[in-house]
Coordinates of C-alpha atoms (C1' of nucleotides) in Angstrom, one line a residue:
Chain A
M26 CA 71.6 -79.2 19.9
E27 CA 69.8 -79.5 16.5
L28 CA 67.0 -82.0 15.5
A29 CA 66.1 -82.4 11.9
V30 CA 64.2 -85.0 9.5
D31 CA 65.8 -85.8 6.3
L32 CA 63.4 -87.6 3.6
A33 CA 63.8 -90.4 1.3
I34 CA 60.9 -90.1 -1.1
L35 CA 61.1 -93.1 -3.7
T36 CA 59.3 -94.3 -7.0
V37 CA 59.0 -96.2 -9.7
R38 CA 59.1 -94.0 -12.7
E39 CA 59.4 -94.1 -16.8
E40 CA 61.3 -97.8 -15.6
Q41 CA 63.3 -97.1 -13.2
L42 CA 64.0 -96.1 -9.4
Q43 CA 63.2 -92.7 -8.6
V44 CA 63.9 -90.4 -5.2
L45 CA 62.2 -86.8 -5.2
I46 CA 65.2 -84.6 -5.0
I47 CA 65.6 -80.5 -3.9
E48 CA 68.5 -78.9 -5.0
R49 CA 69.7 -76.5 -2.0
D50 CA 69.5 -72.9 -3.0
N51 CA 71.1 -72.4 1.1
E52 CA 74.4 -73.1 2.0
P53 CA 76.0 -75.1 3.3
F54 CA 75.9 -77.1 0.2
Q55 CA 74.4 -74.2 -1.8
G56 CA 73.2 -75.6 -5.7
W57 CA 73.7 -79.3 -4.8
P58 CA 71.1 -82.0 -5.0
A59 CA 70.4 -82.7 -1.1
L60 CA 66.7 -84.9 0.4
P61 CA 64.8 -83.0 1.3
G62 CA 64.0 -82.4 4.9
G63 CA 64.3 -79.9 7.5
F64 CA 65.4 -78.6 11.5
M65 CA 62.4 -80.4 14.1
R66 CA 60.1 -77.7 15.9
P67 CA 59.8 -77.6 19.8
G68 CA 57.4 -80.4 20.5
E69 CA 56.8 -82.0 17.2
P70 CA 56.3 -85.6 17.2
L71 CA 58.9 -87.2 14.5
Y72 CA 55.9 -88.7 12.9
A73 CA 54.5 -85.3 12.2
A74 CA 57.5 -83.2 11.7
A75 CA 58.3 -86.4 8.4
V76 CA 54.9 -85.5 7.2
R77 CA 55.1 -81.9 7.5
E78 CA 58.2 -81.4 5.9
L79 CA 57.0 -83.7 3.4
A80 CA 54.3 -81.2 2.6
E81 CA 56.2 -78.1 2.7
E82 CA 59.1 -79.2 0.3
T83 CA 58.1 -81.6 -1.7
G84 CA 53.4 -80.0 -2.0
L85 CA 52.8 -84.1 -1.4
D86 CA 49.8 -85.4 0.8
A87 CA 52.0 -87.7 3.3
A88 CA 47.9 -89.8 4.1
P89 CA 47.8 -91.8 0.9
L90 CA 51.6 -92.8 0.9
H91 CA 54.4 -95.1 3.4
L92 CA 55.9 -93.5 5.3
E93 CA 58.2 -94.8 8.3
Q94 CA 61.0 -94.6 10.3
L95 CA 64.0 -95.7 8.7
A96 CA 67.6 -94.3 10.3
T97 CA 69.0 -91.6 12.4
Y98 CA 72.1 -89.8 12.0
G99 CA 74.4 -87.9 14.4
D100 CA 77.9 -87.9 13.0
P101 CA 79.2 -84.7 15.3
D102 CA 80.2 -83.2 11.7
R103 CA 78.2 -84.2 9.5
D104 CA 76.7 -81.2 8.9
P105 CA 79.1 -78.1 9.0
R106 CA 76.8 -76.0 10.9
G107 CA 77.3 -77.9 13.8
R108 CA 75.6 -81.0 15.7
V109 CA 72.8 -81.7 13.9
V110 CA 70.9 -85.2 14.5
S111 CA 69.0 -86.0 11.3
V112 CA 65.5 -88.7 12.0
A113 CA 65.6 -90.9 8.2
Y114 CA 62.3 -90.9 6.3
L115 CA 61.9 -93.7 4.1
A116 CA 58.4 -92.4 2.0
L117 CA 57.5 -95.1 -0.5
A118 CA 55.4 -93.0 -3.2
P119 CA 53.2 -93.9 -6.7
N120 CA 53.8 -92.4 -9.7
L121 CA 53.2 -89.0 -8.7
P122 CA 52.6 -86.3 -11.1
I123 CA 56.4 -84.0 -10.6
P124 CA 55.6 -82.4 -7.7
R125 CA 55.7 -78.5 -7.6
A126 CA 58.6 -76.6 -6.3
G127 CA 57.9 -76.6 -2.2
S128 CA 57.1 -73.0 -0.7
D129 CA 61.0 -72.8 0.3
A130 CA 61.2 -71.9 -3.5
R131 CA 63.2 -75.4 -4.1
A132 CA 63.4 -76.7 -7.2
A133 CA 62.4 -80.3 -5.9
S134 CA 62.0 -83.4 -9.1
W135 CA 62.1 -87.2 -9.4
V136 CA 65.5 -87.9 -10.2
P137 CA 66.9 -91.7 -11.2
V138 CA 68.6 -93.4 -8.3
E139 CA 71.4 -94.3 -10.1
S140 CA 72.5 -91.1 -11.4
V141 CA 71.9 -89.1 -8.5
A142 CA 74.2 -91.6 -6.1
G143 CA 77.1 -89.9 -4.6
R144 CA 76.7 -86.4 -5.3
L145 CA 73.9 -85.4 -2.4
A146 CA 75.2 -83.0 0.5
F147 CA 75.4 -83.6 3.7
D148 CA 75.0 -87.4 4.4
H149 CA 72.6 -87.7 1.9
D150 CA 74.3 -90.7 -0.6
E151 CA 74.3 -93.3 3.1
I152 CA 71.2 -92.1 3.5
L153 CA 70.0 -92.8 0.3
D154 CA 71.3 -95.8 -0.7
K155 CA 69.9 -97.3 2.8
A156 CA 66.7 -96.8 1.4
V157 CA 67.2 -98.4 -1.9
D158 CA 68.0 -101.5 0.7
R159 CA 65.2 -100.9 2.6
A160 CA 62.7 -100.2 -0.4
R161 CA 64.0 -103.8 -1.9
S162 CA 64.0 -106.2 1.6
A163 CA 60.7 -105.0 1.4
L164 CA 59.4 -106.4 -1.7
E165 CA 60.6 -109.5 -0.3
Y166 CA 58.9 -109.8 3.2
T167 CA 56.1 -107.3 2.2
T168 CA 52.9 -105.9 1.0
L169 CA 54.8 -102.7 0.3
A170 CA 55.1 -102.8 -3.0
T171 CA 51.2 -101.8 -3.8
A172 CA 52.3 -98.5 -2.3
F173 CA 54.5 -98.1 -5.3
C174 CA 50.8 -97.6 -7.7
G175 CA 48.2 -96.2 -7.1
E176 CA 44.5 -96.9 -5.7
T177 CA 44.4 -99.7 -8.2
F178 CA 46.5 -101.2 -10.3
T179 CA 47.0 -104.5 -13.1
M180 CA 49.3 -107.1 -11.7
G181 CA 51.5 -106.3 -14.9
D182 CA 51.8 -102.8 -13.4
L183 CA 52.8 -104.9 -10.0
R184 CA 55.1 -107.1 -11.5
G185 CA 57.1 -103.8 -12.5
V186 CA 57.3 -102.5 -8.9
Y187 CA 59.4 -105.6 -8.3
E188 CA 61.7 -105.7 -11.7
V189 CA 62.6 -102.7 -11.6
V190 CA 63.5 -101.9 -7.9
W191 CA 64.5 -105.3 -7.9
G192 CA 66.6 -105.3 -11.7
V193 CA 65.2 -108.5 -12.7
R194 CA 63.2 -110.3 -15.0
L195 CA 60.3 -112.2 -14.1
D196 CA 57.5 -114.7 -15.5
P197 CA 54.9 -112.9 -15.5
R198 CA 52.6 -115.8 -15.1
N199 CA 54.8 -117.7 -12.1
F200 CA 54.1 -114.0 -10.1
S201 CA 50.6 -113.4 -10.7
R202 CA 50.6 -117.3 -9.3
K203 CA 52.2 -116.4 -6.7
V204 CA 50.5 -112.8 -5.4
V205 CA 46.9 -113.9 -6.0
G206 CA 47.7 -117.2 -4.5
T207 CA 48.9 -115.1 -1.3
E208 CA 46.1 -114.2 1.1
G209 CA 45.0 -111.0 1.9
F210 CA 47.6 -108.9 -0.9
V211 CA 45.3 -107.7 -3.7
I212 CA 42.2 -108.2 -4.2
P213 CA 40.6 -108.2 -7.8
T214 CA 37.7 -105.6 -8.6
K215 CA 35.6 -106.3 -11.5
A216 CA 36.9 -103.7 -13.9
K217 CA 39.2 -103.8 -15.9
R218 CA 42.0 -102.0 -17.3
A219 CA 43.2 -101.8 -21.2
Q220 CA 46.2 -101.0 -23.6
D221 CA 47.0 -100.4 -26.6
T222 CA 46.8 -103.9 -27.1
G223 CA 46.5 -106.9 -25.8
R224 CA 43.5 -108.4 -23.8
P225 CA 42.4 -105.9 -20.2
A226 CA 44.1 -106.7 -17.3
T227 CA 42.2 -107.4 -14.0
L228 CA 42.6 -103.9 -11.3
Y229 CA 43.6 -105.4 -8.5
R230 CA 43.3 -102.7 -5.4
R231 CA 45.3 -103.5 -1.8
G232 CA 44.3 -106.4 0.1
P233 CA 44.4 -105.9 4.4
A234 CA 48.1 -108.7 4.5
T235 CA 51.5 -106.5 5.0
T236 CA 53.4 -109.1 5.5
L237 CA 54.7 -112.2 2.8
Y238 CA 54.8 -116.2 4.0
P239 CA 56.7 -117.5 2.9
A240 CA 58.2 -114.1 0.7
M241 CA 58.8 -113.0 -2.4
L242 CA 62.1 -115.0 -3.6
R243 CA 64.9 -112.6 -5.5
T244 CA 67.2 -114.4 -7.0
K245 CA 69.7 -114.8 -5.4
E246 CA 72.3 -113.3 -7.2
Chain B
M21 CA 66.0 -81.2 23.8
E22 CA 67.9 -84.0 25.0
L23 CA 69.0 -86.8 23.1
A24 CA 70.1 -90.1 24.7
V25 CA 70.3 -93.6 23.8
D26 CA 68.4 -96.8 25.2
L27 CA 70.2 -100.0 24.7
A28 CA 67.9 -103.5 24.5
I29 CA 70.6 -105.9 25.2
L30 CA 69.4 -109.5 24.7
T31 CA 70.8 -113.3 25.0
V32 CA 69.5 -116.8 25.6
R33 CA 69.8 -117.8 29.3
E34 CA 68.3 -121.0 30.6
E35 CA 66.8 -122.3 27.9
Q36 CA 64.9 -118.5 27.3
L37 CA 65.6 -114.9 26.1
Q38 CA 66.6 -112.0 28.2
V39 CA 66.8 -109.2 28.5
L40 CA 69.6 -106.6 30.7
I41 CA 67.5 -105.1 33.1
I42 CA 68.3 -101.9 36.0
E43 CA 66.1 -101.0 38.4
R44 CA 66.2 -97.1 38.0
D45 CA 67.3 -95.0 41.7
N46 CA 66.2 -92.0 39.8
E47 CA 63.0 -90.6 39.3
P48 CA 60.4 -90.4 37.0
F49 CA 59.8 -94.1 37.2
Q50 CA 62.1 -94.8 40.8
G51 CA 62.1 -98.1 41.1
W52 CA 61.0 -99.7 38.0
P53 CA 62.3 -101.6 35.8
A54 CA 63.9 -99.8 32.7
L55 CA 66.6 -100.4 30.1
P56 CA 70.5 -99.2 30.4
G57 CA 70.9 -95.6 29.0
G58 CA 70.7 -92.9 29.5
F59 CA 71.7 -88.8 28.3
M60 CA 74.2 -88.7 25.2
R61 CA 77.3 -86.2 25.9
P62 CA 78.3 -83.2 23.4
G63 CA 80.0 -83.7 20.5
E64 CA 79.6 -88.1 21.2
P65 CA 79.1 -90.5 17.9
L66 CA 75.6 -92.1 18.0
Y67 CA 77.6 -95.1 18.0
A68 CA 80.0 -93.4 20.7
A69 CA 76.6 -93.4 23.5
A70 CA 75.3 -96.3 23.0
V71 CA 79.6 -98.5 24.1
R72 CA 79.6 -96.5 26.7
E73 CA 76.3 -96.1 28.2
L74 CA 77.0 -100.0 27.4
A75 CA 79.7 -99.9 30.1
E76 CA 78.9 -97.9 32.7
E77 CA 75.7 -99.2 33.3
T78 CA 76.6 -102.9 33.0
G79 CA 80.3 -103.1 33.3
L80 CA 79.7 -105.0 29.5
D81 CA 82.7 -104.3 26.5
A82 CA 80.3 -103.7 23.9
A83 CA 84.4 -104.7 21.0
P84 CA 83.1 -109.1 21.4
L85 CA 79.2 -108.1 20.9
H86 CA 76.9 -107.0 18.4
L87 CA 76.0 -104.4 18.1
E88 CA 73.1 -102.4 15.7
Q89 CA 70.7 -98.7 15.7
L90 CA 66.9 -100.0 16.1
A91 CA 65.0 -96.7 16.4
T92 CA 64.0 -93.1 17.5
Y93 CA 61.8 -92.6 19.9
G94 CA 60.1 -88.7 19.9
D95 CA 56.8 -88.5 21.6
P96 CA 56.9 -85.5 23.3
D97 CA 55.8 -86.4 26.1
R98 CA 56.8 -90.0 26.3
D99 CA 60.0 -88.4 29.1
P100 CA 57.7 -86.0 31.8
R101 CA 60.9 -84.4 32.7
G102 CA 60.4 -83.0 29.6
R103 CA 61.7 -83.0 25.2
V104 CA 63.7 -86.4 25.3
V105 CA 64.5 -87.9 22.3
S106 CA 66.0 -91.7 22.8
V107 CA 67.9 -93.5 19.2
A108 CA 67.7 -97.3 21.0
Y109 CA 70.2 -99.5 20.1
L110 CA 70.0 -104.0 20.4
A111 CA 73.2 -105.8 21.7
L112 CA 72.6 -109.1 21.0
A113 CA 75.8 -110.6 23.4
P114 CA 76.2 -114.3 24.6
N115 CA 75.4 -116.3 28.0
L116 CA 77.9 -113.9 30.0
P117 CA 78.4 -113.6 33.6
I118 CA 74.9 -112.2 35.4
P119 CA 76.7 -108.0 35.0
R120 CA 77.7 -106.1 38.4
A121 CA 75.8 -103.2 39.0
G122 CA 77.0 -99.8 36.7
S123 CA 78.8 -97.2 38.5
D124 CA 75.2 -95.2 39.1
A125 CA 74.9 -98.1 41.6
R126 CA 72.0 -99.4 39.5
A127 CA 70.7 -103.3 40.0
A128 CA 71.6 -104.6 36.8
S129 CA 70.0 -108.7 35.2
W130 CA 69.5 -110.6 33.5
V131 CA 65.3 -110.8 33.2
P132 CA 63.1 -113.0 30.9
V133 CA 61.9 -110.7 28.5
E134 CA 58.3 -112.6 29.0
S135 CA 58.4 -111.8 32.3
V136 CA 58.9 -108.0 31.7
A137 CA 57.0 -106.9 29.4
G138 CA 54.3 -104.6 29.1
R139 CA 56.6 -103.5 33.1
L140 CA 58.8 -101.6 31.9
A141 CA 59.4 -97.8 32.8
F142 CA 58.7 -94.4 29.5
D143 CA 58.1 -96.5 26.5
H144 CA 60.7 -98.6 26.7
D145 CA 57.9 -101.7 26.2
E146 CA 57.5 -100.8 22.9
I147 CA 61.0 -100.1 22.3
L148 CA 62.4 -104.1 23.3
D149 CA 59.0 -105.5 21.8
K150 CA 60.5 -104.2 18.2
A151 CA 63.7 -105.1 19.8
V152 CA 63.0 -108.4 20.0
D153 CA 61.1 -108.5 16.8
R154 CA 63.9 -107.2 15.7
A155 CA 66.5 -110.2 16.5
R156 CA 63.7 -113.1 15.3
S157 CA 64.0 -111.6 12.1
A158 CA 68.0 -111.7 12.2
L159 CA 67.9 -115.2 12.5
E160 CA 65.6 -115.6 9.2
Y161 CA 68.3 -114.2 7.1
T162 CA 71.2 -113.0 8.2
T163 CA 74.2 -115.4 10.9
L164 CA 73.3 -113.2 13.6
A165 CA 72.2 -116.3 16.1
T166 CA 76.4 -116.7 16.3
A167 CA 76.3 -113.4 18.3
F168 CA 73.9 -115.3 20.8
C169 CA 77.1 -117.6 21.3
G170 CA 80.7 -117.3 22.4
E171 CA 84.1 -117.9 20.1
T172 CA 83.4 -121.2 19.7
F173 CA 79.7 -123.6 20.4
T174 CA 77.9 -126.1 18.9
M175 CA 75.7 -127.0 16.5
G176 CA 73.2 -127.8 19.4
D177 CA 74.1 -124.7 21.4
L178 CA 73.6 -122.0 17.9
R179 CA 70.4 -125.2 17.6
G180 CA 69.4 -123.6 21.2
V181 CA 69.2 -119.8 20.0
Y182 CA 67.1 -120.3 17.2
E183 CA 64.6 -122.5 19.4
V184 CA 64.8 -120.6 21.9
V185 CA 64.4 -117.1 20.2
W186 CA 61.7 -118.5 18.2
G187 CA 60.3 -120.3 20.4
V188 CA 59.7 -123.7 18.5
R189 CA 61.7 -127.1 18.1
L190 CA 64.1 -127.9 15.1
D191 CA 65.3 -131.0 14.2
P192 CA 69.1 -131.2 15.2
R193 CA 69.6 -133.5 11.9
N194 CA 68.2 -131.1 9.2
F195 CA 69.3 -128.1 10.7
S196 CA 73.2 -129.4 11.6
R197 CA 72.7 -129.8 8.2
K198 CA 71.5 -126.6 6.8
V199 CA 74.0 -124.3 8.7
V200 CA 76.8 -126.7 7.4
G201 CA 75.6 -126.3 4.3
T202 CA 75.9 -122.7 3.9
E203 CA 78.3 -121.5 2.8
G204 CA 80.4 -119.3 5.6
F205 CA 78.3 -119.5 8.7
V206 CA 80.4 -121.4 10.7
I207 CA 84.1 -122.4 10.2
P208 CA 84.8 -126.0 12.0
T209 CA 87.9 -126.3 13.7
K210 CA 89.2 -129.6 15.1
A211 CA 88.4 -129.2 19.3
K212 CA 85.1 -131.6 20.4
R213 CA 82.9 -130.4 23.4
A214 CA 82.0 -133.0 25.5
Q215 CA 79.0 -133.0 27.3
D216 CA 77.0 -135.1 30.7
T217 CA 76.4 -137.7 28.0
G218 CA 76.4 -138.4 24.5
R219 CA 78.4 -138.7 21.5
P220 CA 80.9 -135.2 22.0
A221 CA 80.2 -131.9 19.7
T222 CA 82.8 -130.6 17.3
L223 CA 83.4 -127.1 17.8
Y224 CA 82.1 -124.0 16.2
R225 CA 83.7 -120.7 15.3
R226 CA 82.1 -118.3 14.0
G227 CA 82.3 -118.0 10.0
P228 CA 82.5 -114.2 7.2
A229 CA 79.2 -114.2 5.8
T230 CA 76.9 -112.0 7.3
T231 CA 73.4 -112.5 5.0
L232 CA 71.1 -116.3 4.5
Y233 CA 70.3 -117.2 1.2
P234 CA 68.0 -118.9 1.2
A235 CA 66.6 -117.8 5.1
M236 CA 66.8 -120.2 7.1
L237 CA 62.5 -121.2 7.4
R238 CA 60.6 -120.3 10.0
T239 CA 57.8 -123.3 10.2
K240 CA 55.2 -121.1 9.0
E241 CA 53.1 -119.9 13.0
Chain C
dA29 C1' 43.3 -112.6 -39.3
dC30 C1' 47.2 -110.6 -35.8
dA31 C1' 49.5 -109.2 -32.7
dA32 C1' 49.9 -108.5 -28.2
dA33 C1' 48.9 -108.8 -23.0
dA34 C1' 46.8 -111.5 -19.7
dG35 C1' 46.1 -115.7 -17.6
dT36 C1' 45.6 -121.6 -17.1
dG37 C1' 48.5 -126.2 -16.7
dT38 C1' 51.5 -129.1 -16.6
dT39 C1' 56.5 -131.3 -16.4
dC40 C1' 60.5 -130.7 -14.4
dA41 C1' 64.5 -130.1 -10.9
dA42 C1' 64.6 -128.2 -5.9
dT43 C1' 64.1 -127.7 -1.9
dT44 C1' 62.2 -129.0 2.7
dT45 C1' 60.3 -132.4 5.5
dA46 C1' 60.5 -136.8 8.2
dC47 C1' 62.2 -140.8 10.2
dA48 C1' 65.9 -144.4 10.0
dC49 C1' 69.7 -145.5 10.9
dC50 C1' 75.2 -145.1 12.6
dC51 C1' 78.9 -142.4 15.6
dA52 C1' 81.2 -141.8 19.5
dT53 C1' 81.6 -141.0 25.0
dG54 C1' 80.1 -141.6 29.7
dG55 C1' 78.0 -144.2 33.3
Chain D
dC22 C1' 76.4 -152.1 27.2
dC23 C1' 73.6 -148.8 27.6
dA24 C1' 71.4 -143.6 27.6
dT25 C1' 72.6 -139.8 25.1
dG26 C1' 73.5 -136.0 22.0
dG27 C1' 76.1 -135.0 17.4
dG28 C1' 76.1 -136.3 12.9
dT29 C1' 74.7 -139.4 8.1
dG30 C1' 71.6 -140.2 4.0
dT31 C1' 68.0 -141.3 2.0
dA32 C1' 62.6 -141.0 0.1
dA33 C1' 58.7 -138.3 0.2
dA34 C1' 56.4 -133.6 0.3
dT35 C1' 55.7 -129.5 -1.3
dT36 C1' 57.4 -125.5 -3.8
dG37 C1' 59.6 -122.4 -7.8
dA38 C1' 61.5 -122.5 -12.3
dA39 C1' 60.2 -122.9 -16.7
dC40 C1' 57.3 -122.6 -20.7
dA41 C1' 52.7 -125.2 -24.1
dC42 C1' 48.9 -123.6 -24.6
dT43 C1' 44.6 -120.8 -23.7
dT44 C1' 41.8 -116.0 -24.0
dT45 C1' 40.2 -111.9 -24.8
dT46 C1' 40.9 -107.4 -26.5
dG47 C1' 42.5 -103.2 -30.5
dT48 C1' 43.4 -103.1 -34.9

DNA sequence: ACAAAAGTGTTCAATTTACACCCATGG
DNA sequence: CCATGGGTGTAAATTGAACACTTTTGT
């Protein structure tokens, strides 16, 4: 029996929720889009395997990323090669430059989640579904939205993350008040960022808080 | 590499959150309390393995229980016998009769979570922690509290689940109104249940709803 | 001066909380 | 008829939603 790791790496780019997709260059599913991943090595801890695959397949450094275990998939026929049980990880990344092709020469690129849903190899559609679901919930109950932002970010950046991941519009004023009013969510810096026009926005850093009480309420669908 | 399944089976008994614990009769950790579990069979789906272990070790039938995947544990040295990766499952059970000892003659019994926390074999303390955490959250955002009740239950029973799992007191009147007011949470039956004293309570069945909007608010700590 | 985006103050509605009160049953 | 727990009504307090308005910049 083989044990593998698969990665659903999400980011917010171009006003869309995007996922890092590779094109498979080997059978099975040669030429298909798939989540990056690979087999675990003997004696390797799960988390370490996820970090290693992340680096190998995408060139991304896991250190600044949020990386958490998502679920484990073990259908006996999920891989035509035989029994492969896969531990899926979810990573949330800021809007990074398009990663280079990995060492095993697969083309890696950011792709809007909507445009690949239903087209992935193996049971990766199911994994991606769950990853998106988890990301949406995480925004409600935790401060993880900051994981989609860089080291510093404006209130507008952070609000954009919520708007894209949830697919809703949020009132900038109420949003700002809620975030600033939540102890430890963000820390204002002295710096500001000017854009093309308009009043420059304060830049914030992540605060120490991880859970949100009260939760960010997603307008009931 | 071996793949195993471990089960954190929770129930509410005697005003306490209790977990099903077995006493290990083999090395390693012989004589220690542990979560029920065992090795997966070749070609067996993960969920099926969880159901099978539940039946084998505790005599419980999984069909009426809520059973969900919790997380996967794969520290290289979590089992002294060698590399064992374990998929942990969480089960929520109503207050069932004390299960018989399993087929492999281990003593299985309900034990208050508080009294075993920190004493379990392997990394089962970590698993149990996560299970309790998940159960607490589930009560906030889903209708899973009913999984701790039998086929029918009174508002007091359901409220008792919340009070025990969260360790708080809830106002019976507001609780009742909130539950009844949440579309599809519970369905009233014609039957009532009389207790030693007091007005007989209406018996309810589970409704079709699974998620709670708005959430049950846990009084901020 | 104007447009555009950041941020503040204020009001109204919805929700939660607290608690007085009535209902139905066993002893 | 009293104790006990189930269930309803209602007002105060808290919270969220909407939006007018002021601030600060580039052009």
